[in-house]
Coordinates of C-alpha atoms in Angstrom, one line a residue:
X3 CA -20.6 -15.5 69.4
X4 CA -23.2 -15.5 66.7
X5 CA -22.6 -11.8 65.5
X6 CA -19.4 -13.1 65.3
X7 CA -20.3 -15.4 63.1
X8 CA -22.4 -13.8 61.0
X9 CA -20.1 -10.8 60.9
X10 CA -17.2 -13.3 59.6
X11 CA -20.0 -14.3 56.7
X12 CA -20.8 -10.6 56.1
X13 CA -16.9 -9.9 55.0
X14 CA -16.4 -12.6 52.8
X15 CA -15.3 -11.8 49.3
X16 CA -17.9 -10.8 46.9
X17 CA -18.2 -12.9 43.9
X18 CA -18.4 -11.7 40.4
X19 CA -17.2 -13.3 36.9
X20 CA -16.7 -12.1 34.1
X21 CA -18.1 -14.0 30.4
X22 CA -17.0 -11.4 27.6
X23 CA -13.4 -12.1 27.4
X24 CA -11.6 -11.2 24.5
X25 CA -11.7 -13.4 21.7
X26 CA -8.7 -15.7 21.4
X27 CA -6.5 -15.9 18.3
X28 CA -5.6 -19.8 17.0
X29 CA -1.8 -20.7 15.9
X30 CA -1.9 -22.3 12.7
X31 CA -0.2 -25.3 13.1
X32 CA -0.5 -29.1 13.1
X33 CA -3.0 -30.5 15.2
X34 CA -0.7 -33.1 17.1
X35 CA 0.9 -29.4 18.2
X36 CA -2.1 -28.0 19.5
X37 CA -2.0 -27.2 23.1
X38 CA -4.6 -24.0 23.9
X39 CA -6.4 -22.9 27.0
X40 CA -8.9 -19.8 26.6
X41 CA -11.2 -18.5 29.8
X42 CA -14.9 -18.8 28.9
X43 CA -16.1 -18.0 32.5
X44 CA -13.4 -16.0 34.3
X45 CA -11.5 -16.7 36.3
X46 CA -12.9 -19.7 36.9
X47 CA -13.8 -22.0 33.6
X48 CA -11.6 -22.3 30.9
X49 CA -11.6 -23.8 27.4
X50 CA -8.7 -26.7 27.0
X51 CA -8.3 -27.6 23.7
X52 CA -5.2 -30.2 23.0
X53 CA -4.4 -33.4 20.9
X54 CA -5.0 -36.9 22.9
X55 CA -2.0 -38.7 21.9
X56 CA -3.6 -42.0 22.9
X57 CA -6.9 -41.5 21.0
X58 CA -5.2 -40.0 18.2
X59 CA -7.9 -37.2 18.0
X60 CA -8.2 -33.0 19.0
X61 CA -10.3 -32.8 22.4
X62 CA -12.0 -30.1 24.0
X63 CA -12.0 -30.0 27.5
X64 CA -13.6 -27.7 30.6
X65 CA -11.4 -27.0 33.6
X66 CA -13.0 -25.8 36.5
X67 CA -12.0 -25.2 40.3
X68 CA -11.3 -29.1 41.6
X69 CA -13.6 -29.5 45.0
X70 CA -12.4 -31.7 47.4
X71 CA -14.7 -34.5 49.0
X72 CA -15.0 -32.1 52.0
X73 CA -16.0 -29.0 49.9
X74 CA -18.4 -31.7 47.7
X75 CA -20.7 -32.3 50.3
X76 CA -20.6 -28.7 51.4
X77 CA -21.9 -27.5 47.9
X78 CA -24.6 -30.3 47.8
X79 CA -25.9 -29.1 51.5
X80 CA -25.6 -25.9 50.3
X81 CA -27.9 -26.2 46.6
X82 CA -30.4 -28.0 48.4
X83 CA -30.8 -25.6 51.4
X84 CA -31.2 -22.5 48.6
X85 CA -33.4 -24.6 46.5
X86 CA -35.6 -24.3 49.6
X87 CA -35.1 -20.5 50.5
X88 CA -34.9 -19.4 46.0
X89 CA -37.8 -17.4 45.2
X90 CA -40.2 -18.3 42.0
X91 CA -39.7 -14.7 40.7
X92 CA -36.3 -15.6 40.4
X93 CA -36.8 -17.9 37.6
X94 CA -37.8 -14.9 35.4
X95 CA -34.5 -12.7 36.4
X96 CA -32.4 -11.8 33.5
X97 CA -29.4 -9.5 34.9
X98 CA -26.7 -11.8 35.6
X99 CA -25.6 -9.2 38.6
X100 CA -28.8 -9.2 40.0
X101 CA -29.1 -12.9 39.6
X102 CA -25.9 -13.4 41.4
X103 CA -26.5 -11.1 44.5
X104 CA -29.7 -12.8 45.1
X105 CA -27.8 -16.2 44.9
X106 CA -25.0 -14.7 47.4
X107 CA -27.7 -13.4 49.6
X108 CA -29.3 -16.4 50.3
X109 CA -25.6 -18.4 50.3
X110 CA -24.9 -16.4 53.4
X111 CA -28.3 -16.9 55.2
X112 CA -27.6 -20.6 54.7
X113 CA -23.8 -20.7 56.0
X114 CA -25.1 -18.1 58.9
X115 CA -27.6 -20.9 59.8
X116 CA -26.1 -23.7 59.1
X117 CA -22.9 -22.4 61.1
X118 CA -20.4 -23.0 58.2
X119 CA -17.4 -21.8 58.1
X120 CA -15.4 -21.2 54.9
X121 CA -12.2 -20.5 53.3
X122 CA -11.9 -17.6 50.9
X123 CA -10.9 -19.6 48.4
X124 CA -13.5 -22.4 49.3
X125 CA -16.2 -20.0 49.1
X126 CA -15.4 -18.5 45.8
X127 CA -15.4 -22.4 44.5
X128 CA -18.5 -23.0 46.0
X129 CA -20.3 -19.8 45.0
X130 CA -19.0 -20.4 41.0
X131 CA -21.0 -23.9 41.2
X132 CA -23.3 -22.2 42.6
X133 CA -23.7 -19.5 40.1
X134 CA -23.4 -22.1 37.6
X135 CA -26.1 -24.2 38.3
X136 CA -29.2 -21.8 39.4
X137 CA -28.2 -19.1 37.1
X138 CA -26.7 -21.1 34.2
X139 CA -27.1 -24.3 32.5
X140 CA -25.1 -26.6 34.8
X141 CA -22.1 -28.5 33.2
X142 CA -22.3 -27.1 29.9
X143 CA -22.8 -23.7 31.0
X144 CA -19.1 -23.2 30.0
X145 CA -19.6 -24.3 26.3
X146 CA -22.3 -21.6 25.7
X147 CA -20.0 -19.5 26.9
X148 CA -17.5 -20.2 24.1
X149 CA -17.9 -17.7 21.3
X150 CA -16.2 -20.2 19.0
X151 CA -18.7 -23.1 19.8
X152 CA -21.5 -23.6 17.1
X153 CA -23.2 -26.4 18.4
X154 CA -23.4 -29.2 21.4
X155 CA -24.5 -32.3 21.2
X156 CA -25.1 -34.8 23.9
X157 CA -26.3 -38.2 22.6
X158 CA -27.4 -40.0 25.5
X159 CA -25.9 -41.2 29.3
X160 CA -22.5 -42.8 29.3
X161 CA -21.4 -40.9 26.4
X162 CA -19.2 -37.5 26.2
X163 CA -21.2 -34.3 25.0
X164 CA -19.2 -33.2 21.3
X165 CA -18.8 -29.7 20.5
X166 CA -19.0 -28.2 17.0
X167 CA -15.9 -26.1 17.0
X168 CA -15.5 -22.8 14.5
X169 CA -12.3 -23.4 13.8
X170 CA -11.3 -27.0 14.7
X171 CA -15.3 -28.9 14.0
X172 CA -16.2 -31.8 16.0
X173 CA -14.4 -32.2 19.2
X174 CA -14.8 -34.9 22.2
X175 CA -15.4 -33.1 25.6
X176 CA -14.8 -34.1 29.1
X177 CA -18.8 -34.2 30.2
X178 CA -20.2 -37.2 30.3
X179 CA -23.6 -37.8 32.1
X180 CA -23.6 -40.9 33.5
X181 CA -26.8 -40.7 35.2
X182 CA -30.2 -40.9 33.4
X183 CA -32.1 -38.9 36.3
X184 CA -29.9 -36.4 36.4
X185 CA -29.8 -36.2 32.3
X186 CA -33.6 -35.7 32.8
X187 CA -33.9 -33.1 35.1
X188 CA -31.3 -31.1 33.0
X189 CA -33.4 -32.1 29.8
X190 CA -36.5 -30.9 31.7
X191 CA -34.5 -27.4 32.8
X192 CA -33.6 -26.8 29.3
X193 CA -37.8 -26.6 28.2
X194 CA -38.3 -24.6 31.1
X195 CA -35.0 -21.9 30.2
X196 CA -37.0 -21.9 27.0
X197 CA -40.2 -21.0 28.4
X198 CA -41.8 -24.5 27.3
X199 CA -42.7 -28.2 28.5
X200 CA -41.3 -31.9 27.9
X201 CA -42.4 -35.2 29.7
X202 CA -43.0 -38.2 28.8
X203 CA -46.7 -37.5 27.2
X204 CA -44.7 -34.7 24.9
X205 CA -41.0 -36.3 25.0
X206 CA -39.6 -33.8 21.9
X207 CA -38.4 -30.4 22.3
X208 CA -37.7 -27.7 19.7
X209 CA -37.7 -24.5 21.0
X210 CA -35.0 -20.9 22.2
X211 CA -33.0 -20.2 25.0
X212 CA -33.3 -16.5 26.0
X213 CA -30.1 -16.0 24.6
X214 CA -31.5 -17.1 20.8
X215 CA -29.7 -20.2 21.0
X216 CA -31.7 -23.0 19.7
X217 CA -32.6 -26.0 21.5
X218 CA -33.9 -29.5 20.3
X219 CA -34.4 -32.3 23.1
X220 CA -35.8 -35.7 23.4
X221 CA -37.0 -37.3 26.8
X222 CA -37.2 -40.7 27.2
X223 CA -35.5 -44.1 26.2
X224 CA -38.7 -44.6 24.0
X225 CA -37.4 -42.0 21.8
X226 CA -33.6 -42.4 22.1
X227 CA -32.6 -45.9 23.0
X228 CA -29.6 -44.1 24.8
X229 CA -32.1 -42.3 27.0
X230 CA -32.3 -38.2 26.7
X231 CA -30.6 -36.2 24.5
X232 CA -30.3 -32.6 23.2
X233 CA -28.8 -30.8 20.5
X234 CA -27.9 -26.9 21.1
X235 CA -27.4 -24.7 18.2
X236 CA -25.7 -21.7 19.5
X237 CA -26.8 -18.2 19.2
X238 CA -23.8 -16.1 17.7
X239 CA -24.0 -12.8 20.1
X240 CA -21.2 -11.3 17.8
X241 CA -21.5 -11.4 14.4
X242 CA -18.3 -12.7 11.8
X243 CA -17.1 -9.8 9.5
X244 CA -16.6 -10.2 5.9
X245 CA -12.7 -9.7 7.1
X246 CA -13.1 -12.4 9.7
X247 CA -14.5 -14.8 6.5
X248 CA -11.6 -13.8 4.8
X249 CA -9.1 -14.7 7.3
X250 CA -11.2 -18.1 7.3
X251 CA -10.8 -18.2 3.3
X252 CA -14.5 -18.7 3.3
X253 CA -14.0 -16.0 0.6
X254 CA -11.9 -13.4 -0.8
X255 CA -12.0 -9.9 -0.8
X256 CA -13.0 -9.8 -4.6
X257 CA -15.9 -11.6 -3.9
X258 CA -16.9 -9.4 -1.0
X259 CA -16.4 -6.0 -2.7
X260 CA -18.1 -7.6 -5.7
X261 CA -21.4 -8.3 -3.1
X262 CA -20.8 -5.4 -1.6
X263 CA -21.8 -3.6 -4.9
X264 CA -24.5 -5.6 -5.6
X265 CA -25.6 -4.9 -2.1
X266 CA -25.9 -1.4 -2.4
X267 CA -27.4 -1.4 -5.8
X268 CA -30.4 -3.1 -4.4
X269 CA -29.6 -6.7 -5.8
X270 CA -31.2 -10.1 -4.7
X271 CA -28.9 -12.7 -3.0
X272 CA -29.9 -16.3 -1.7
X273 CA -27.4 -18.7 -0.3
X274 CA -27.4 -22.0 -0.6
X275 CA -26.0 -25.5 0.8
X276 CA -26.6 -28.2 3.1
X277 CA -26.9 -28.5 6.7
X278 CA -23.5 -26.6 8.6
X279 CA -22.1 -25.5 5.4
X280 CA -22.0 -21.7 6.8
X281 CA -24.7 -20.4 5.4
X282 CA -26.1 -17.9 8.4
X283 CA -22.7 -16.6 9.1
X284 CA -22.4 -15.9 5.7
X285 CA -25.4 -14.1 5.8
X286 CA -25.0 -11.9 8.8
X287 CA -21.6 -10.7 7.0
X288 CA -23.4 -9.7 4.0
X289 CA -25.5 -7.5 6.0
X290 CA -22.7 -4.7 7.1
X291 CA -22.7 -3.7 3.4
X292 CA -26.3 -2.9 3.7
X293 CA -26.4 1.2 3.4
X294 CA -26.6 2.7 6.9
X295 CA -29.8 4.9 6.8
X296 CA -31.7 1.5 4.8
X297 CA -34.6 -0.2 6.8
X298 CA -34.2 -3.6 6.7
X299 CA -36.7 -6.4 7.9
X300 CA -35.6 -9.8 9.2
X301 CA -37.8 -13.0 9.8
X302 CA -36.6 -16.2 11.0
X303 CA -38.2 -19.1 12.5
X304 CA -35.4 -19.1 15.7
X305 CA -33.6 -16.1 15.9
X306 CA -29.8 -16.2 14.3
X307 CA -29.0 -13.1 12.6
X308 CA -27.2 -10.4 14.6
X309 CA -26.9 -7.4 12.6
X310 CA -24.9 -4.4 13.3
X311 CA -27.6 -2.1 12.5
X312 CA -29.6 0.8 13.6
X313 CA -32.9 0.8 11.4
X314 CA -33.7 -3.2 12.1
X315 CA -36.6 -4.5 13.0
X316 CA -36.1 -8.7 13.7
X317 CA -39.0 -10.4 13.9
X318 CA -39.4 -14.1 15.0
X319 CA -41.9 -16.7 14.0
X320 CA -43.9 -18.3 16.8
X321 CA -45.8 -21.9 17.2
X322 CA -49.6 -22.3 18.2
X323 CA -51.0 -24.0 20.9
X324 CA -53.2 -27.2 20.8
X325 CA -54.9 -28.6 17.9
X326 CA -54.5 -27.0 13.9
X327 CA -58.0 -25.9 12.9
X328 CA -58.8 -27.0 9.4
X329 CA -56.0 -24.8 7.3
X330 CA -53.2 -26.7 9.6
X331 CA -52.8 -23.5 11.9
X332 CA -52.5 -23.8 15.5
X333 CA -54.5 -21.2 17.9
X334 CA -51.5 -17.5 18.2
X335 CA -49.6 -19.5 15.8
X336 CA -47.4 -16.5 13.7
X337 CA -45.8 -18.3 10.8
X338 CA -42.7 -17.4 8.6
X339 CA -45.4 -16.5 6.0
X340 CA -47.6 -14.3 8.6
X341 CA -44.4 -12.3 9.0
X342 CA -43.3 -12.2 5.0
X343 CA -47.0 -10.3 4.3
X344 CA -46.7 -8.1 7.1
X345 CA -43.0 -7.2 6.4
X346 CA -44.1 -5.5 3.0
X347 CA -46.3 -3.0 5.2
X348 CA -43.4 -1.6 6.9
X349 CA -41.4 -0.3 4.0
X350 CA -38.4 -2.4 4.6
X351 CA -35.5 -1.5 2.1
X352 CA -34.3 -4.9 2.5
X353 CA -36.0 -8.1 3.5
X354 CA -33.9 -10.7 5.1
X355 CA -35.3 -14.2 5.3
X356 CA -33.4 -16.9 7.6
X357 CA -34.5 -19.6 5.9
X358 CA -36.8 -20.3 2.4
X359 CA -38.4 -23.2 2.8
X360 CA -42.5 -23.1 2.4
X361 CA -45.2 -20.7 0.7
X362 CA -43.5 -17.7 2.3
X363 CA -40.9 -18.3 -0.5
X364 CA -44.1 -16.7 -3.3
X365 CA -44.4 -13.9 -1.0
X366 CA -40.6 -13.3 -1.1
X367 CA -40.1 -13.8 -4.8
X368 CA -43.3 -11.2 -5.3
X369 CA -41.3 -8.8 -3.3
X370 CA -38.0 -9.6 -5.6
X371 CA -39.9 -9.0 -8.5
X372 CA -41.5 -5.6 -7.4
X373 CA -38.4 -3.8 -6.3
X374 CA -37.2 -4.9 -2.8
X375 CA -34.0 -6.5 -2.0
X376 CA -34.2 -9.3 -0.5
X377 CA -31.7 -12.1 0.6
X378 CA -32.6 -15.3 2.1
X379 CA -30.6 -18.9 2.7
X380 CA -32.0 -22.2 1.5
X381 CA -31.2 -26.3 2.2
X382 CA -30.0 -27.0 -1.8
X383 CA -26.8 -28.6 -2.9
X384 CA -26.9 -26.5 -5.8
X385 CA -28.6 -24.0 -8.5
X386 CA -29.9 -26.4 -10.1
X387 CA -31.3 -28.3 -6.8
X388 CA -32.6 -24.7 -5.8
X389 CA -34.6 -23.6 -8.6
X390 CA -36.4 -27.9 -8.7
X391 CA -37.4 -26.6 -5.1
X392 CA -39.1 -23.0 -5.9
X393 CA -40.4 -24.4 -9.1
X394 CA -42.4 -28.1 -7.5
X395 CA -44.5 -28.9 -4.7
X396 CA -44.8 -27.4 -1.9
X397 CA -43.6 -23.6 -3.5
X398 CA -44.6 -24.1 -7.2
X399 CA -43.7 -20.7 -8.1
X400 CA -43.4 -19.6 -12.1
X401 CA -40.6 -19.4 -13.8
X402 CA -40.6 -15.4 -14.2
X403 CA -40.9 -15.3 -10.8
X404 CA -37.3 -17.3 -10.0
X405 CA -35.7 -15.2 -12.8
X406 CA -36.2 -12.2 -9.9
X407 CA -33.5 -13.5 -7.7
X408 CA -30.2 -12.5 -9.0
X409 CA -27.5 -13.9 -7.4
X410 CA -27.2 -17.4 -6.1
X411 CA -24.2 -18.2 -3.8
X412 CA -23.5 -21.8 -3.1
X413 CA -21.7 -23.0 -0.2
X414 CA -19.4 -26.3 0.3
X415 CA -18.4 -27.9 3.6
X416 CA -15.4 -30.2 3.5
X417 CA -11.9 -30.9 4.1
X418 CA -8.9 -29.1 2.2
X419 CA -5.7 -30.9 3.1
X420 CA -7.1 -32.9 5.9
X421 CA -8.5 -29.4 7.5
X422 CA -12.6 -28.8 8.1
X423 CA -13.2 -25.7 5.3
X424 CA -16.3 -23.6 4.2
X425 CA -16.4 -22.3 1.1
X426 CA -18.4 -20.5 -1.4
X427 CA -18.1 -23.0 -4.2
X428 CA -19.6 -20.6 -6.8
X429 CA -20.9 -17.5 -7.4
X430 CA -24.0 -17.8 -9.9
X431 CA -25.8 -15.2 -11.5
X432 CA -29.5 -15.9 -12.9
X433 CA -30.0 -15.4 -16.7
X434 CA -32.8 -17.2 -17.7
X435 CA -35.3 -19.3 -15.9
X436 CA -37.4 -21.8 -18.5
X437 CA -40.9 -23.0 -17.3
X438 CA -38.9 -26.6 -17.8
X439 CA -36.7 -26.0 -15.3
X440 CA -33.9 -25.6 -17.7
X441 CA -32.0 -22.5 -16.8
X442 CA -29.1 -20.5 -18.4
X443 CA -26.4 -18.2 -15.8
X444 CA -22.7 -16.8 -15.5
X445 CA -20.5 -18.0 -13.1
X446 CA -17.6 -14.7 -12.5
X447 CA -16.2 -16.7 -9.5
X448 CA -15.7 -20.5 -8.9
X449 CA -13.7 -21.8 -6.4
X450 CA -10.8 -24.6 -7.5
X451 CA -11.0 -27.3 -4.6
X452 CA -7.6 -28.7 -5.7
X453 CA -5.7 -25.4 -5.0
X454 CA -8.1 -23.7 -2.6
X455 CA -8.5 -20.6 -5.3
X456 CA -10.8 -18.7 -6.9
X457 CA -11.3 -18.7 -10.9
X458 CA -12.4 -14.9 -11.6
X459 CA -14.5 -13.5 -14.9
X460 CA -15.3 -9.9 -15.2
X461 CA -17.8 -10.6 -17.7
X462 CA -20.5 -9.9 -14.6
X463 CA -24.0 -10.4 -15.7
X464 CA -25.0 -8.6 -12.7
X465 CA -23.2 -5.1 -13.3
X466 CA -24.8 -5.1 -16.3
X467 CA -28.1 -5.4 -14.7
X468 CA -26.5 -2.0 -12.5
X469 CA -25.1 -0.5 -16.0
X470 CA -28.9 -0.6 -17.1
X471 CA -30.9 0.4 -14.2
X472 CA -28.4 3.5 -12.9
X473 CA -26.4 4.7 -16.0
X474 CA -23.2 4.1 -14.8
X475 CA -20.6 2.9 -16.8
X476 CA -18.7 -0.6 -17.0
X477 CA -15.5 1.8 -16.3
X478 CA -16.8 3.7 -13.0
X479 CA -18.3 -0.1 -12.1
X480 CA -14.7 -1.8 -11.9
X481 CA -12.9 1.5 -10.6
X482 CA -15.5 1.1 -7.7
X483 CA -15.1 -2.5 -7.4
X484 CA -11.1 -2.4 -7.1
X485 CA -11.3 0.4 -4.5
X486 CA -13.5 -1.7 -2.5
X487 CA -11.2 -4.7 -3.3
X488 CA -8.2 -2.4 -1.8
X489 CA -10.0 -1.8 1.3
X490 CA -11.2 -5.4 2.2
X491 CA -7.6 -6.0 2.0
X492 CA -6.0 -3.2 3.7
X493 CA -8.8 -3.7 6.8
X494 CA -7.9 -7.4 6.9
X495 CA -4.3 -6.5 6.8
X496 CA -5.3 -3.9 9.5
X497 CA -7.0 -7.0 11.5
X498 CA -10.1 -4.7 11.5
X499 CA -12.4 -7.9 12.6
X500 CA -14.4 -6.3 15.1
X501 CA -17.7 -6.0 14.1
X502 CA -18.8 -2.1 15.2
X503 CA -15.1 -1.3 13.6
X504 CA -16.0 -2.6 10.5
X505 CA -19.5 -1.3 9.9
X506 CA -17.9 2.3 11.2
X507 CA -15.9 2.4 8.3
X508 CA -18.4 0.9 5.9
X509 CA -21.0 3.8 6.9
X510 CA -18.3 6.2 6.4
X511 CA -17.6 4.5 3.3
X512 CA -21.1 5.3 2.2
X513 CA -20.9 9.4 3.5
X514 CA -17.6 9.8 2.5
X515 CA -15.6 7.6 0.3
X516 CA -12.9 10.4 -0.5
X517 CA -12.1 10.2 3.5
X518 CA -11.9 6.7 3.5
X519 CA -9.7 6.3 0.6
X520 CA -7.3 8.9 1.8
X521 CA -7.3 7.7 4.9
X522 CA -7.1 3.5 3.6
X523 CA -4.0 5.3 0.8
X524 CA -6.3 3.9 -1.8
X525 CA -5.4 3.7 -5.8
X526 CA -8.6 5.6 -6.7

């Protein structure tokens, strides 16, 4: 009877599931008309997005296998028997295969022993909440999965988790924790995914998931009068295209060809604007016009850039342990500005900083100023806002020194006929930098809020900058720059959004323009 049994166990289905679907496509049409479902974990989790008639509002909401009251109890027999049998070692297993078959493994040791016996179709439930709660991160393991979702936020017990939406913004879910232990075990499970600690001695959490996702928790009632919370800022695993920004009128194809020169010609870019205005994403575009054989550098306090790129080398900031010695420094602390110095010593073509915000920014601007190109974002509302911040307290760099960046692109984040938008508002170039803080530049692109357009001047401060350094002429500068206009648009019309697509024909760009404007039926 019992190798009956167990031989009934052995030929259960295996499970598997698969979490890089394809990337869905979004109808553009009145919200109240919304009505889209999207697999994040397949086939079992899906992404429903719809309008709530009664709340008036666009929700987002997680379907997953419904478990009767039978199969309930069956699970929670079941996670608390393999939280005995689970292995420590398991903890530090990244393949989600091997993850899983250690999970089914010990799921069939517990139904062998515990003599239960199981539907196909119950299993398979059973084994995806299974899945989802030892190998993922429980009830929001879905929403990590959704490469549209940018951030999720969880304010407290009683409350639904929001989700910061790509295309839609800020959405209600359907999770809701309504119970303050099990918030705080899950709060707890986050520090530990991210290899660190939270209790009630050391109640805030900024730290990564092993994806790169970043992760910022509190732990108590003390802290959050709603008890805890956490705040997930998602890692992007696949990178938005400059035709994918285009698509999302974020800009237009004169502005990226116009970049895309500037790029190549070894210009300095910085992006600024506040908190979620796109700055990152824009970043990470920029970078497929970077040349294919160029070394480029990248520091970041929590890794965000994902660049399609063979000679990269990312490097990461890291916090000390206990107490700052007399310089502020914490013992194996490696700061933003560590990284910047060392960066110079490995003959990066281009530096890449995530985020300007400290003393790295004199290291950075000494770099500008001796001949690499650099790029970087910073938290300023404006030019005029940016260059107050390198020029005071804590950067207090000189004005000769600010006059190295050369192109300032500043984002907006708002609504354009009732719809969430991200913009560049303006494309400035740097002319003159005054000691003052007075300041002199050419704007050859501003955005028109009223009509969602773009005002264009050709007068470009920067190509003259190119015109000086290379020789070439203002005539061979705009045949370039319409060719490369031509192509944004004909691989947008193409829907060429795939990043590895894109960048192919970028590098072959770069080996062999002739090729690619035969082959795009350019007007060279």
């Amino acid at each position: 009877m019992e190798k009956k049994e167990a031989s009934s166990i052995a030929e259960k289905p295996k499970f598997a599931v698969e979490t890089n679907v394809n990337i869905p496509a979004f109808p553009e049409i009145e919200k109240e008309k919304i009505n889209i479902r999207y697999p994040l974990i397949a086939p079992y989790a899906f992404a429903h997005i719809f309008w709530d008639n009664e709340n008036k509002e666009l929700v987002y909401f997680i379907e997953e296998p419904m478990l009767n009251d039978e199969q309930k109890k069956v699970l929670d027999l079941l996670e608390e028997g393999i939280k005995e049998l689970i292995n420590i070692s398991f903890i530090s297993v990244k393949s989600q295969d091997t993850a899983i078959e250690y999970l089914e493994k010990n799921l069939r040791t517990l139904l062998d022993e515990l003599r239960i016996e199981l539907s196909k179709e119950s299993y398979l439930k059973i084994m995806y909440y299974i899945y989802r709660d030892f190998v993922g991160l429980n009830e929001i393991d879905p929403l990590l999965n959704d490469y549209f979702i940018e951030d999720i936020e969880c304010n407290g017990i009683n409350f639904p988790v929001y989700i910061v939406h790509r295309k839609y913004r800020n959405m209600r879910t359907n999770i809701i924790y309504n119970d303050i232990e099990k918030l705080t075990t899950f709060v707890e499970k986050l520090a530990q995914k991210a290899g660190q600690y939270i209790s009630y001695a050391n109640p805030l959490l900024d730290a990564a998931l092993q994806d790169g996702s970043r992760v910022n928790a509190t732990f108590t009632q003390d802290i959050s009068s709603r008890g805890p919370t956490f705040t997930i800022r998602k890692f992007t695993k696949i990178p938005w295209t400059p035709t994918k920004l285009i698509q999302m009128r974020t800009a237009t194809p004169q502005i990226f060809a116009y970049l895309w020169i500037l790029i190549e010609h070894g210009l300095n870019v910085m992006i600024v604007g506040g908190t979620g205005s796109g700055k990152t994403t824009l970043l990470n575009s920029l970078t497929f016009f970077i040349p294919p054989q160029a070394r480029i550098v990248s520091i970041e306090d929590t890794r965000e850039l994902n660049l399609e790129h063979d000679n990269w080398l990312p490097s990461v900031a890291r916090e000390g342990v206990g107490l700052a010695n007399l310089v502020g420094q914490k013992y194996g602390e490696v700061s933003l500005f560590d990284l910047l110095k060392e960066s110079f010593r490995q003959n990066p073509d281009y530096v890449i900083v995530g985020e300007v915000r400290g003393k790295e920014a004199y290291v950075l601007f000494q770099g500008m100023a001796s001949g690499h190109s650099s790029f970087g974002t910073m938290h300023a509302d404006s030019v005029d806002t940016m260059i107050k911040r390198l020029q005071t307290p804590p950067i207090s760099l000189s004005a000769s020194l600010v006059e190295a960046m050369d192109v300032v692109l500043v984002m907006a984040h708002g609504k354009i006929r009732g719809e969430e938008a991200r913009r560049i508002r303006e494309v400035d170039e740097i002319i003159k930098v005054q000691d003052s803080g007075t300041f002199s530049v050419n704007r050859p692109f501003v955005w028109d809020p009223t009509k969602d357009m773009y005002a264009f001047s050709a007068n470009s401060h920067a190509f003259n900058k190119i015109i000086t350094r290379t020789g070439t002429s203002l005539n061979d500068l705009t045949k370039e720059f319409n060719i490369r206009t031509q192509l944004l648009i004909n691989m947008y019309n193409g829907g060429i959004f795939d990043p590895k697509s894109l960048r192919m024909i970028v590098n072959e760009y770069y080996k062999d323009p002739i090729a690619i404007i035969r082959r795009f039926r350019l007007v060279s």
